[in-house]
Structure formats: structure tokens, C-alpha cells
PDB file of C-alpha atoms in Angstrom:
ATOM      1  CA  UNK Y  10       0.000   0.000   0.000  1.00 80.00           C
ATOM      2  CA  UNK Y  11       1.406   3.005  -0.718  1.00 87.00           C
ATOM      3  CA  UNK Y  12       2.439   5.767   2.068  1.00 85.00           C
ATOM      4  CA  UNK Y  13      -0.572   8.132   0.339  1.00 90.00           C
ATOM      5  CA  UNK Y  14      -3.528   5.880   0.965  1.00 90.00           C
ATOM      6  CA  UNK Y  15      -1.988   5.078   4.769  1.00 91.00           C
ATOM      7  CA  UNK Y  16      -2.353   9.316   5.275  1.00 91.00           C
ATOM      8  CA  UNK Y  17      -5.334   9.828   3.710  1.00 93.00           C
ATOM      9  CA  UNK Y  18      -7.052   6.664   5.813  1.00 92.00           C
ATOM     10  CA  UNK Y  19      -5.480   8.164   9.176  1.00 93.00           C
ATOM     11  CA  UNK Y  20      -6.628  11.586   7.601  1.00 94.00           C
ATOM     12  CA  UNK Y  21     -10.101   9.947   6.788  1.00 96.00           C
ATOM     13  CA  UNK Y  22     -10.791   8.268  10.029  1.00 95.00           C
ATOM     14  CA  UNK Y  23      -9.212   9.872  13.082  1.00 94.00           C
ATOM     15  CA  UNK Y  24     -11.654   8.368  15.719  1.00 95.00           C
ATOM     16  CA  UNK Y  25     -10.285   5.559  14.738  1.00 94.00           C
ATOM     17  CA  UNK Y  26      -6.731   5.912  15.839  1.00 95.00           C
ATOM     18  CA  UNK Y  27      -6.937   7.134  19.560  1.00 95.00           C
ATOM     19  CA  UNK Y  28      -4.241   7.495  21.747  1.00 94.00           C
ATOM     20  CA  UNK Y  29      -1.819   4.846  21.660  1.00 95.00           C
ATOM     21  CA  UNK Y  30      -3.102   3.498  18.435  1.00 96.00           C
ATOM     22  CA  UNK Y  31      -0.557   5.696  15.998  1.00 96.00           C
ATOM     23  CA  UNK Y  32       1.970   8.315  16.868  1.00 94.00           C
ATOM     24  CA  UNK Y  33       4.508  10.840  15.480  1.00 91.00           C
ATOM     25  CA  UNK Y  34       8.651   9.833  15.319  1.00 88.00           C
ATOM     26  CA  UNK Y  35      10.577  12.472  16.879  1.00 87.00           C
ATOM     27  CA  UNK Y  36      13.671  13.426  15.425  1.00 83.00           C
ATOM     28  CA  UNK Y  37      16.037  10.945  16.655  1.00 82.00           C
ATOM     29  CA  UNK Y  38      13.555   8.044  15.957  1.00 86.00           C
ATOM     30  CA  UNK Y  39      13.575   9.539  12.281  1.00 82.00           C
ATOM     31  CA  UNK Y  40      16.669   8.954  11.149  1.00 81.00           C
ATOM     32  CA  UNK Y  41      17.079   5.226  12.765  1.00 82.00           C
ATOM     33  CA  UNK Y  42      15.327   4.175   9.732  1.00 80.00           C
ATOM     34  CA  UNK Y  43      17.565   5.539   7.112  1.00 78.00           C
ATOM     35  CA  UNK Y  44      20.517   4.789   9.003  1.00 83.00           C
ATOM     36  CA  UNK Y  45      19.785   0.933   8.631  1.00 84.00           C
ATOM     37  CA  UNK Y  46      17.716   0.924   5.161  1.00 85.00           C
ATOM     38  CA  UNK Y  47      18.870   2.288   1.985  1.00 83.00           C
ATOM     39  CA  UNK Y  48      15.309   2.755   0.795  1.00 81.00           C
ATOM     40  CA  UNK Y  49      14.195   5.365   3.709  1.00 80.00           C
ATOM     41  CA  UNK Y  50      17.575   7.986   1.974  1.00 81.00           C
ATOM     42  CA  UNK Y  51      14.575  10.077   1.016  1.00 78.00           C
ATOM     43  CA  UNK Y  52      12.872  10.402   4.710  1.00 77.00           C
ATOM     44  CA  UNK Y  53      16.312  12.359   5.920  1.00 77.00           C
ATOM     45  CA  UNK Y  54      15.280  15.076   4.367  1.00 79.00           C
ATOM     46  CA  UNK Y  55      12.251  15.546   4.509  1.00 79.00           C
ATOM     47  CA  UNK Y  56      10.504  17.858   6.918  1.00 80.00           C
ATOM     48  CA  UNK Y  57       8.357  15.287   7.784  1.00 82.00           C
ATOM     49  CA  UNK Y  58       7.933  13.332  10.839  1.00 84.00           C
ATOM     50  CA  UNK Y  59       7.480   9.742   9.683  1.00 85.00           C
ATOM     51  CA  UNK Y  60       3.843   8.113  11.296  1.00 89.00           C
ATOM     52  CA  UNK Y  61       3.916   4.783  13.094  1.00 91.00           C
ATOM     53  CA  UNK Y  62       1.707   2.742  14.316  1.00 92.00           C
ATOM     54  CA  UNK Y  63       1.257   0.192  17.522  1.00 92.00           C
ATOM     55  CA  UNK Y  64      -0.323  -3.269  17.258  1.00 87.00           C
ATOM     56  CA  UNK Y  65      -3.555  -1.858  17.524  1.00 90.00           C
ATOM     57  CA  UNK Y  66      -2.801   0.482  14.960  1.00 92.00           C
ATOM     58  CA  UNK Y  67      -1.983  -1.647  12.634  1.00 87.00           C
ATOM     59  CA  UNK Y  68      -4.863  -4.244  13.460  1.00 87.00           C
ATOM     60  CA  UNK Y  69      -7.624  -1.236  12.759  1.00 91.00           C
ATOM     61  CA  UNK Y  70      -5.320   0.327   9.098  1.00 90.00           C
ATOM     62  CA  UNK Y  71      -5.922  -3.140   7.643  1.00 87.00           C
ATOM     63  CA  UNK Y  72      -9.383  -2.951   8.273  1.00 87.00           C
ATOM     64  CA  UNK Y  73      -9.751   0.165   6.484  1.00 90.00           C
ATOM     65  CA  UNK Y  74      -7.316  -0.086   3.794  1.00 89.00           C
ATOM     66  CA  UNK Y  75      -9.359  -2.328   0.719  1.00 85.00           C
ATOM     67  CA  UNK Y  76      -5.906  -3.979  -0.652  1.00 88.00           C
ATOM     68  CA  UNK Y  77      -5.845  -7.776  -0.721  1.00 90.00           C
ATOM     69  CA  UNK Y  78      -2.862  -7.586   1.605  1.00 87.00           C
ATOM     70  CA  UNK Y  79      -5.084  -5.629   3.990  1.00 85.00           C
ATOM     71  CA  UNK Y  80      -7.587  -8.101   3.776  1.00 88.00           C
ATOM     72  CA  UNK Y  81      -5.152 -10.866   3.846  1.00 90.00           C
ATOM     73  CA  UNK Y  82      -3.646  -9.432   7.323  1.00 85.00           C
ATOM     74  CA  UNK Y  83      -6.711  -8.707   8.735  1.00 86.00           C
ATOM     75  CA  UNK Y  84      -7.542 -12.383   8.196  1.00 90.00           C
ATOM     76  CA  UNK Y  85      -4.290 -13.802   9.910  1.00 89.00           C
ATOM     77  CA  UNK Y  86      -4.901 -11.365  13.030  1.00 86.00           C
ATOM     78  CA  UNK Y  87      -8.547 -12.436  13.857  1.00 86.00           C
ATOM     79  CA  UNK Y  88      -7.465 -16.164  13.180  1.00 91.00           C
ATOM     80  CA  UNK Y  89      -4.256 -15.506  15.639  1.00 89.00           C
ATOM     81  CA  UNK Y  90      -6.362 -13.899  17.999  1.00 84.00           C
ATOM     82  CA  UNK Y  91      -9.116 -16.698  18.006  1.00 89.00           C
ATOM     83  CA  UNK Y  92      -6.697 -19.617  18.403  1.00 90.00           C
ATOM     84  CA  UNK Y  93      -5.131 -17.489  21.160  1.00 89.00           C
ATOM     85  CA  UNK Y  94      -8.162 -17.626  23.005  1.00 86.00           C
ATOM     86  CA  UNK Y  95      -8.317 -21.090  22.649  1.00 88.00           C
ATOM     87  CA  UNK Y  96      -5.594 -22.014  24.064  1.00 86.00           C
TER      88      UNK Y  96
END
């Protein structure tokens, strides 16, 4: 999914993402990224703090985002979560 649709859903659907469901990078936490992964070069300069998100976070984007990965995770976490609870 690409980084646009992931804005515009948080953008779309902030009572969705309460506290301690998504949060801003500060500046140190920024550059971690691009220190380990060529492919974040782009994210050092930008003025940008980068978005992330906690379990729960990530649980409630798939269920908004309509990409067959989204679907496909959303699929694994309520089957992980279900044979979780019965165990």
C-alpha cells in the first residue's frame, strides 16, 4: 500500500486511531530508519515526521485499507487472535 492511501485513511478516520493506536517519530527516531535501510535515503530530508503505528494500529489500518494484503492481514490477526483464546 502506498504511504498516500496510509495518510489519507489516518486523515479519513481519526476516531479511529486514539491514543496509543498511531503516533509521530521524533527526530532521533527519524533517522534510525535511514541509518539501517537504503530505501528510507529520502525520509532524511524531509521535513516530515514519519507516522507509526502500535499493534492496535496496525490491526484497525488493515481494516480500512481495501488492498488484498489488507484483507489478507486482517484475516491472519482475527485467526491468531481466536486460536489465542483457545488455548
Amino acid at each position: 500500500v502506498e504511504t498516500k492511501h496510509i495518510n489519507q485513511a489516518l486523515k479519513n478516520n481519526p476516531g479511529k486511531f486514539p491514543s496509543g493506536y498511531v503516533f509521530e517519530l521524533d527526530e532521533s527516531e527519524k533517522y534510525e530508519p535511514v541509518k539501517n535501510f537504503d530505501r528510507f535515503n529520502l525520509l532524511k530530508d524531509s521535513a516530515v515526521m514519519p507516522t507509526a503505528f502500535t499493534e492496535k494500529g496496525l490491526y484497525m489500518l488493515a481494516t480500512i485499507l481495501k488492498s488484498p494484503q489488507a484483507v489478507i492481514t486482517t484475516i491472519a490477526i482475527i485467526d491468531t487472535f481466536t486460536m489465542t483464546r483457545q488455548l
